[in-house]
Coordinates of C-alpha atoms and ligand atoms in Angstrom, one line a residue:
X1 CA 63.9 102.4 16.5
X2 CA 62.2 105.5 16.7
X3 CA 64.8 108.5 17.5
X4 CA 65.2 109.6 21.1
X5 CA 64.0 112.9 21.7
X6 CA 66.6 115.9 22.2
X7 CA 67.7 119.0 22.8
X8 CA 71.1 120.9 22.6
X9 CA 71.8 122.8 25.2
X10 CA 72.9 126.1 23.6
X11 CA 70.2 125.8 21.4
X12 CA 68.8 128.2 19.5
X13 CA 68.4 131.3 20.6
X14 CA 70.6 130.7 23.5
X15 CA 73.8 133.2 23.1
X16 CA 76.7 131.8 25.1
X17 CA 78.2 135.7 24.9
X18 CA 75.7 137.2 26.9
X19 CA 76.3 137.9 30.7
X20 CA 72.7 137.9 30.8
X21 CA 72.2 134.3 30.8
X22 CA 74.9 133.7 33.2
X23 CA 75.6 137.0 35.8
X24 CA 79.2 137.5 36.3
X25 CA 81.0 135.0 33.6
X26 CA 80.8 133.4 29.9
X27 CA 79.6 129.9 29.5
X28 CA 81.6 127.5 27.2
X29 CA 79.5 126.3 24.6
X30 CA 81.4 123.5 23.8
X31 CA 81.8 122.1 26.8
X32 CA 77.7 122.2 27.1
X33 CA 77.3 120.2 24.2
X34 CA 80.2 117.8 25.3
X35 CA 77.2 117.1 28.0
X36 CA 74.4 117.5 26.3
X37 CA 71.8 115.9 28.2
X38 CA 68.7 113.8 26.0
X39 CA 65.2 113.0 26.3
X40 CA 62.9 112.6 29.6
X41 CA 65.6 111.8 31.9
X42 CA 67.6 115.0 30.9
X43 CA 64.9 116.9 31.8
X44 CA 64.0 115.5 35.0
X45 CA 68.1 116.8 36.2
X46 CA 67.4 119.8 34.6
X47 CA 64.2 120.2 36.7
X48 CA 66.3 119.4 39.9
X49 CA 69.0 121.9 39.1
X50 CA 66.6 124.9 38.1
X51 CA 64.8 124.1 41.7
X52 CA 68.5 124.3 43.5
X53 CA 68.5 127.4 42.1
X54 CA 71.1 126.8 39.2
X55 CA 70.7 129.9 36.7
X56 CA 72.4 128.0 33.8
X57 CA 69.6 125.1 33.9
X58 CA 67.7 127.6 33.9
X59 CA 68.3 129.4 30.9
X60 CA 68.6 125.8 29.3
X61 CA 65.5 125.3 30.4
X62 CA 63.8 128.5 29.0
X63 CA 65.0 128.0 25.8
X64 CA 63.7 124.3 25.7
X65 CA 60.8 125.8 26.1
X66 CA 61.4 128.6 23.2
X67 CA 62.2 125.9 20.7
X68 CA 60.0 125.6 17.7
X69 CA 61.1 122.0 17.5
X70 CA 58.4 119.5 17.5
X71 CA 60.9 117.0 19.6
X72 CA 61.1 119.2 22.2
X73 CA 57.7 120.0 22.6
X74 CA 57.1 116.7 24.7
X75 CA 60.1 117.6 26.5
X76 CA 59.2 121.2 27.9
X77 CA 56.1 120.3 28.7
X78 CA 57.2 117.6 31.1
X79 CA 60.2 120.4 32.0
X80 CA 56.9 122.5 33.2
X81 CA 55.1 119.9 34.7
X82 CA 58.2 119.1 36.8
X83 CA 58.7 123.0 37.7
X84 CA 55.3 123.5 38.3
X85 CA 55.1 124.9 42.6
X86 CA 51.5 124.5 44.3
X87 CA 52.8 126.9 46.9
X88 CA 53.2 130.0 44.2
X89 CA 54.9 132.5 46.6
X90 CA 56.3 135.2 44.1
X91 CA 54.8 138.1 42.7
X92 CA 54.4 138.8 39.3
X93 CA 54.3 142.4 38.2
X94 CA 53.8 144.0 34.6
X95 CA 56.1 147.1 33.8
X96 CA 54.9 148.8 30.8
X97 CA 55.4 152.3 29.5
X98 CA 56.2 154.0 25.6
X99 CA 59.4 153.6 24.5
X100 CA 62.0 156.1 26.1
X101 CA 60.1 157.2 29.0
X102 CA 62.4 155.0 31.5
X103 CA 61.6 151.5 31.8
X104 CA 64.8 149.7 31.9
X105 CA 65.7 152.3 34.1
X106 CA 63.2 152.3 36.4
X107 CA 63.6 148.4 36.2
X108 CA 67.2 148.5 37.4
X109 CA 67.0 151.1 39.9
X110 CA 64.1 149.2 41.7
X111 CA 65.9 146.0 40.9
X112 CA 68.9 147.3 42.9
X113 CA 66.9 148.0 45.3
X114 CA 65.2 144.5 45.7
X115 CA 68.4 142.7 45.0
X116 CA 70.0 144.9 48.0
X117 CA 67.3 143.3 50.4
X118 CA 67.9 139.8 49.3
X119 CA 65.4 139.5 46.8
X120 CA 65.7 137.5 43.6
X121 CA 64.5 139.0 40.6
X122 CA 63.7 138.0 37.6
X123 CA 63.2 140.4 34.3
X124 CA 61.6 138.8 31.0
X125 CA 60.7 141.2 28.6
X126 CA 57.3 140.8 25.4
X127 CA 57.8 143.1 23.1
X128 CA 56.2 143.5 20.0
X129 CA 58.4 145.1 18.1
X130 CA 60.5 142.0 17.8
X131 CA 57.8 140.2 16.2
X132 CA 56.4 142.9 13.6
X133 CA 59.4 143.9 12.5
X134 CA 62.4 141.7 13.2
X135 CA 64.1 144.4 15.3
X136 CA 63.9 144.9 18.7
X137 CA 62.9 147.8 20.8
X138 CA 63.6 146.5 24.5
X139 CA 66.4 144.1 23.6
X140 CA 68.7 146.5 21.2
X141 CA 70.3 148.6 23.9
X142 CA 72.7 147.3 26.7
X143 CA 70.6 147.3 29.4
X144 CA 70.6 147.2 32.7
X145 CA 74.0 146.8 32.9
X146 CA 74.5 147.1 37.2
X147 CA 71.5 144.5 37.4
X148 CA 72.6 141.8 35.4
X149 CA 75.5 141.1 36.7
X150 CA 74.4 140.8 40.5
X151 CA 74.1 137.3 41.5
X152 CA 70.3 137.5 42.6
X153 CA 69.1 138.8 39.1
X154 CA 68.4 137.3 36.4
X155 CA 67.7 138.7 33.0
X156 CA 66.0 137.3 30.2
X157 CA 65.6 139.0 26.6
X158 CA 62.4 138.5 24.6
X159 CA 63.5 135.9 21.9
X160 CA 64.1 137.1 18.5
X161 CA 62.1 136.0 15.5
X162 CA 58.8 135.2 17.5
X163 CA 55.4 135.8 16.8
X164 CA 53.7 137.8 20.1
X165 CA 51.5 134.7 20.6
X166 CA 54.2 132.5 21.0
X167 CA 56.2 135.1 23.0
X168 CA 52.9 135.2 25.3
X169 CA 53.4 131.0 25.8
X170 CA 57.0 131.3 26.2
X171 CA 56.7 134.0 28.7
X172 CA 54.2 132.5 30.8
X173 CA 56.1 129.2 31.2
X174 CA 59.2 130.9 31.9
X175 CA 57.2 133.0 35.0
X176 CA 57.2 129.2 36.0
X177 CA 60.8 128.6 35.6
X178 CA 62.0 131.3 37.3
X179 CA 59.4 130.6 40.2
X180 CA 61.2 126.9 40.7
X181 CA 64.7 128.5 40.5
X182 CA 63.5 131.0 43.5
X183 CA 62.8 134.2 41.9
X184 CA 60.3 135.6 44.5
X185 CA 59.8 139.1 42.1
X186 CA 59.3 138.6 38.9
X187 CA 58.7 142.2 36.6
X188 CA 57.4 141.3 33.2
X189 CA 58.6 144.0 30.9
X190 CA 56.8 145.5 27.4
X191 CA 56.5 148.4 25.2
X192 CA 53.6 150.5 25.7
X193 CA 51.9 149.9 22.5
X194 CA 48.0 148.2 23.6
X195 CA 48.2 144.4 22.2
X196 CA 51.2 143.3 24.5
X197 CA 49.6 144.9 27.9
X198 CA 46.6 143.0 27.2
X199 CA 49.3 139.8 27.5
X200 CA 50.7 141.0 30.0
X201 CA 47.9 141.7 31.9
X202 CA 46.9 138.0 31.6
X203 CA 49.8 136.9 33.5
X204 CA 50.8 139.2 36.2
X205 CA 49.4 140.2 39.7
X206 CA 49.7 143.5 39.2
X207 CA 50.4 145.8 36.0
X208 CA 52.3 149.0 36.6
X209 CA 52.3 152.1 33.9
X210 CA 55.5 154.5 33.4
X211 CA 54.7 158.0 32.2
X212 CA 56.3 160.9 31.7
X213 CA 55.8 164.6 33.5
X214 CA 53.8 166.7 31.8
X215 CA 51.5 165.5 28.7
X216 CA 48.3 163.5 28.9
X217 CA 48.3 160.1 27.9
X218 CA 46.9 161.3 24.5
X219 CA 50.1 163.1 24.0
X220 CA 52.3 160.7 25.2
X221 CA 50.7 158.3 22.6
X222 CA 49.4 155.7 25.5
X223 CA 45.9 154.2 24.8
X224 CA 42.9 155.1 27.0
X225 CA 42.7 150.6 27.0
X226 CA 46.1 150.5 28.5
X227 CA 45.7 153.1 31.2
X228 CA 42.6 151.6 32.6
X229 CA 44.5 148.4 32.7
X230 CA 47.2 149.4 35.3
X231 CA 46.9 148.7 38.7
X232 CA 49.7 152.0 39.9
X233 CA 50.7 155.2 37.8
X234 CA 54.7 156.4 38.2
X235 CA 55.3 159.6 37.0
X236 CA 59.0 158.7 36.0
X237 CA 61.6 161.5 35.6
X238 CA 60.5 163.4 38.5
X239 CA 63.6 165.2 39.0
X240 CA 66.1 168.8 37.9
X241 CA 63.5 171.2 36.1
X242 CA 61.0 168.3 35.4
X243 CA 59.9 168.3 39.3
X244 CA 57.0 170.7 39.1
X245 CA 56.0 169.1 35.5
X246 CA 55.9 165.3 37.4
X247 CA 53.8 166.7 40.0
X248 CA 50.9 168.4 37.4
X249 CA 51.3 165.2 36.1
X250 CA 50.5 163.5 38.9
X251 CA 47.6 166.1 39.6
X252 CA 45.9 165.7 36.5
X253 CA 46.3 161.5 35.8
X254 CA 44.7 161.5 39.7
X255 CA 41.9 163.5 38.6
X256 CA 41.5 161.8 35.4
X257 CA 41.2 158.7 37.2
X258 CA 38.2 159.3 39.2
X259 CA 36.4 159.1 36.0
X260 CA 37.5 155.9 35.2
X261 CA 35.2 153.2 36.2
X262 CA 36.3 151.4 39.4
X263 CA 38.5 148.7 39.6
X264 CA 37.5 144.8 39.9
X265 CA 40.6 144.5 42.3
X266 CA 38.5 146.9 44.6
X267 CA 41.8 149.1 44.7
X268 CA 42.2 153.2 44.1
X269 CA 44.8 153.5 41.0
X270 CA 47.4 155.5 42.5
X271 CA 49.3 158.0 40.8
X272 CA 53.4 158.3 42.8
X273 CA 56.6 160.2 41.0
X274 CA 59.9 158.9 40.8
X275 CA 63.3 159.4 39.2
X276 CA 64.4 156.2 38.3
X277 CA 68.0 157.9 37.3
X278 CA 68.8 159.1 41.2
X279 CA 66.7 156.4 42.7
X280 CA 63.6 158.8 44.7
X281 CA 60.7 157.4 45.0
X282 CA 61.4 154.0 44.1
X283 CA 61.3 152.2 47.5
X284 CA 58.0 154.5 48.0
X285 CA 56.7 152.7 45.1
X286 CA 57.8 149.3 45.9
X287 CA 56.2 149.6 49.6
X288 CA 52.9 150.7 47.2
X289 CA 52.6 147.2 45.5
X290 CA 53.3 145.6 48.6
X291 CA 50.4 147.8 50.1
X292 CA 48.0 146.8 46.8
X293 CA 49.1 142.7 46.9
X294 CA 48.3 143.0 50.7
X295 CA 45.0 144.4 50.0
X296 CA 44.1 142.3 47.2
X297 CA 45.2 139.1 49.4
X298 CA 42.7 139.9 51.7
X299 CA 40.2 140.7 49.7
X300 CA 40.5 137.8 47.6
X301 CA 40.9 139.3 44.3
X302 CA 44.5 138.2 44.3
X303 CA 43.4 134.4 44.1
X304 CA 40.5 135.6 41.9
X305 CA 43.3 137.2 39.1
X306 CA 45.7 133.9 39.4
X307 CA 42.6 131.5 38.7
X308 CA 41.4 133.7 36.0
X309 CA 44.7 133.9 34.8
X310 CA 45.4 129.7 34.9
X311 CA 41.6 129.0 33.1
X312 CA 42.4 131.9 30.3
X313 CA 45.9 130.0 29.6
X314 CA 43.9 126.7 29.3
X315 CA 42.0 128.0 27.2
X316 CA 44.3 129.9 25.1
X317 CA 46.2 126.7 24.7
X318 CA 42.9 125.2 23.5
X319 CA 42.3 127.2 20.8
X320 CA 46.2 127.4 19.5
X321 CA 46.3 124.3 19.1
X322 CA 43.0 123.4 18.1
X323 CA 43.8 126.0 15.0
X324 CA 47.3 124.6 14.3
X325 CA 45.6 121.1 13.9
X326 CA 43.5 122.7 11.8
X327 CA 45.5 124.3 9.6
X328 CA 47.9 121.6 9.6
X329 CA 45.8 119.1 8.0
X330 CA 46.1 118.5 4.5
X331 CA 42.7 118.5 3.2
X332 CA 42.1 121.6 4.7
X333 CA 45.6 123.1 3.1
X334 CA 43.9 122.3 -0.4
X335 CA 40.4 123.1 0.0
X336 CA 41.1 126.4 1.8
X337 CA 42.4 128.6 -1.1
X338 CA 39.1 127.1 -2.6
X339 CA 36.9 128.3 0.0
X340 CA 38.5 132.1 -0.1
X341 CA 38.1 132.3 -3.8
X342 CA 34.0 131.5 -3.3
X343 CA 34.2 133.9 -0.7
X344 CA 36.0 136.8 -2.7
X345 CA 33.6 136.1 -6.0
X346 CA 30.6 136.2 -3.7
X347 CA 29.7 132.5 -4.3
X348 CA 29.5 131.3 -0.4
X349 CA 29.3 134.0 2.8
X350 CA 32.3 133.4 4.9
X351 CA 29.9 131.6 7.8
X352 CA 29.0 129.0 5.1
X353 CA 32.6 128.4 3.9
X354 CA 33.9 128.3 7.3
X355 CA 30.9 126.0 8.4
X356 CA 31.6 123.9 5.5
X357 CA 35.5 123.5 6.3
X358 CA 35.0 123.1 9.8
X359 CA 32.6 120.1 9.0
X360 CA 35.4 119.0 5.9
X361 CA 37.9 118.9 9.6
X362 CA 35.8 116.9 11.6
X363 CA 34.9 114.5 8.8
X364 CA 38.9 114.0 8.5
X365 CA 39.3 113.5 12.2
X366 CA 36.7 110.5 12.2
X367 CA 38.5 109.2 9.9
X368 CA 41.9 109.0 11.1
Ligands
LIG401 P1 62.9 152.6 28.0 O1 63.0 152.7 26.5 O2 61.5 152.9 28.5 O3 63.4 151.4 28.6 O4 63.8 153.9 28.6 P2 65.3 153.9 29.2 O5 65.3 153.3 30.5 O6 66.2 153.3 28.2 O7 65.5 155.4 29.4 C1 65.4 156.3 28.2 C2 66.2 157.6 28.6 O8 65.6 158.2 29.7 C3 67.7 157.3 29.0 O9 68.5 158.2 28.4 C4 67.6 157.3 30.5 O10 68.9 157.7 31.0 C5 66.6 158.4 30.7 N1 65.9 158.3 32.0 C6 65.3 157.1 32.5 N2 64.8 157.4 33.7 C7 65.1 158.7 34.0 C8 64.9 159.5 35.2 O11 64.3 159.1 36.2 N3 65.3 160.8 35.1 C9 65.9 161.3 34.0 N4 66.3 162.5 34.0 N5 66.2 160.5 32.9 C10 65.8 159.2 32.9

C-alpha cells in the first residue's frame, strides 16, 4: 500500500520558541505531534481553522507550504486551493528600503497603529540575504518586539536556507494564508537590494520605498530600477537635527521624480517624511495608501495589477516546473555535461546544444 501522505506539524523550519508564530505564549511541540494530523483530510481541518482565524493552523499551514518535501507538495497545494477567497478584500503592500534606514521600525510603528484600529496585520519578510549567504539580514535582530505580541499581528520570518525563487512561491501562497485567516493588511517586507523588489513588486498592490534624509538614492546605494518601482517615497527619520535634512530630501526625490516617466497606475509618486521612532507622520502616510488604493480602484488599475499579478504567477509556475522536469530527468543529467563541454571547445553554439537537448527532452517524454 502505497504510504499515506504527511506532514509533521512542527516541521521544519517551524520553531516552537518563537513568540512570533504564536503572539503571547509558547507552543508545545510535543503535544503537536501527539496530534499530528495526515494526508487530505488533515488538511481540509487545517483549512477550516486558518479560516476561523486560528494563528497556530496557520503557521502549520505556512510551513506546509515551505516544505521541500515531495509528499507535501500534493498536500499544500490542496491547503491553497482550500484557502483560496474570491472576495480578496486585503491589501497587500511592499515595504522595502537598504538595510538600517528603518524598516522594521517603520513596520511596527505603523503596525501599532493599524493593530490599535482593529486591523489585522500580517508581516512576511523576502530577503535575499538569507539565500546568498545563509545569514540573514531582516530576520537576525529581535524585531518588532511590541508588534508581535499583540493578538491582531502576526509575524512571519523569511525561512532560512531558501533560494529567493522559492522564497518568491512561498511568500505568495502565504499572502493567501494569511488572507483566509483574516489579515485585511498584509506588508511584505525586503532588503533594498533590486532582485527582491522586482518579487515583490509582483505580488503586492502597492510598493512603498524607505529612505533616509539627506543623500540621493545614488548615495544611499538604492537603484534607479527600484525607485521607479515604488508607488510612495517616506523620508524616514524625520526628526531631532535630521528635520531640515528629511525635508531637502523630500525636496529633491519630488523634483527628481518629475523626470521619471509616469506611472501605469496613473498616480503622482509622492514623496511624505516620517519618524518611525516617535510615530509622526505615520498615520499621514497610511491615510496616503488608502488615498492611492482608492484611486487606483476607480480607475481600474487596481484590478489591472492583481490580474497581472495572478497570470505572471501562472506562468512563473510554468516555467519552474517545466525546468525542474527538465533537469530532473535522467538522460538529460548525462547528456548535459556533454553538451557544455561542446559548447566550451567550440564544437556546438549554445542554441544548437540547447536545441538539441530540448529535442533529446521531448523525445524522452513520448516515450514515457
Ligand atoms: P531596518 O534594517 O531597515 O529594518 O532598520 P531598523 O528598523 O532596524 O532601524 C535601524 C536603526 O535606525 C535602529 O537603531 C532604529 O532605532 C533607528 N531608527 C529607525 N527609525 C528611526 C526614526 O524614525 N528615527 C530615528 N532617529 N531612528 C530610527
Amino acid at each position: 500500500m502505497p504510504k499515506k501522505p504527511s506532514f509533521d506539524i512542527p516541521g521544519e523550519g517551524f520553531d516552537p520558541a518563537k513568540t512570533s508564530d504564536l503572539p503571547g505564549g509558547r507552543l508545545n511541540p510535543s503535544a503537536f505531534r501527539r496530534n499530528a494530523l495526515n494526508g487530505m483530510d488533515a488538511v481540509r481541518v487545517l483549512a477550516q481553522k486558518i479560516k476561523s482565524g486560528d494563528i497556530v493552523a496557520l503557521s502549520k499551514g505556512i510551513t506546509l507550504i515551505e516544505s521541500n518535501k515531495d509528499t507535501d507538495r500534493p498536500l499544500s497545494r490542496e491547503l491553497i486551493s482550500l484557502c483560496l477567497n474570491e472576495k480578496e478584500t486585503s491589501v497587500r503592500i511592499g515595504i522595502s528600503g537598504s538595510p538600517g534606514v528603518g524598516k522594521s521600525t517603520f513596520i511596527e510603528s505603523l503596525g501599532q497603529a493599524l493593530v490599535e484600529q482593529n486591523k489585522k496585520l500580517a508581516v512576511l519578510a523576502i530577503d535575499p540575504t538569507s539565500s546568498l549567504t545563509g545569514g540573514s539580514i531582516l530576520g537576525d535582530k529581535t524585531r518588532m518586539i511590541n508588534l508581535s505580541t499583540h493578538p491582531n499581528a502576526y509575524i512571519r520570518p523569511t525561512p532560512a536556507g531558501k533560494m529567493l525563487g522559492g522564497v518568491a512561491r512561498y511568500t505568495r501562497e502565504a499572502i493567501i494564508l494569511c488572507e483566509a485567516a483574516g489579515y485585511d493588511v498584509i506588508l511584505i517586507e525586503t532588503v533594498g537590494v533590486g532582485q527582491s523588489e522586482t518579487i515583490v513588486e509582483s505580488m503586492v498592490d502597492l510598493f512603498v520605498l524607505l529612505i533616509l534624509p539627506g543623500a540621493g538614492d545614488d548615495l544611499q546605494g538604492i537603484k534607479r530600477g527600484v525607485v521607479e518601482m515604488a508607488d510612495l517615497l517616506v523620508v524616514n527619520k524625520a526628526d531631532g537635527e535630521r528635520i531640515n535634512l528629511a525635508n531637502q530630501a523630500k525636496a529633491s526625490y519630488t523634483h527628481a521624480l518629475h523626470l521619471f516617466p509616469p506611472k501605469e497606475s496613473g498616480s503622482l509618486v509622492e514623496v511624505c517624511t516620517c519618524s518611525s521612532v516617535e510615530s509622526t507622520g505615520i498615520i499621514e502616510i497610511w491615510q496616503r495608501v488608502l488615498k492611492l488604493l482608492e484611486t487606483h480602484h476607480s480607475n481600474g488599475y487596481f484590478t489591472k495589477r492583481r490580474n497581472a499579478q495572478l497570470l505572471h504567477w501562472f506562468e512563473e509556475t510554468i516555467r519552474n516546473n517545466l525546468f525542474d522536469l527538465f533537469n530532473n530527468n535522467q538522460v538529460i543529467k548525462e547528456e548535459i555535461s556533454m553538451q557544455e563541454n561542446a559548447i566550451l571547445s567550440h564544437k556546438l553554439s549554445p542554441f544548437d546544444a540547447a536545441e538539441s537537448l530540448l529535442k533529446r527532452f521531448i523525445e524522452e517524454l513520448r516515450k514515457n
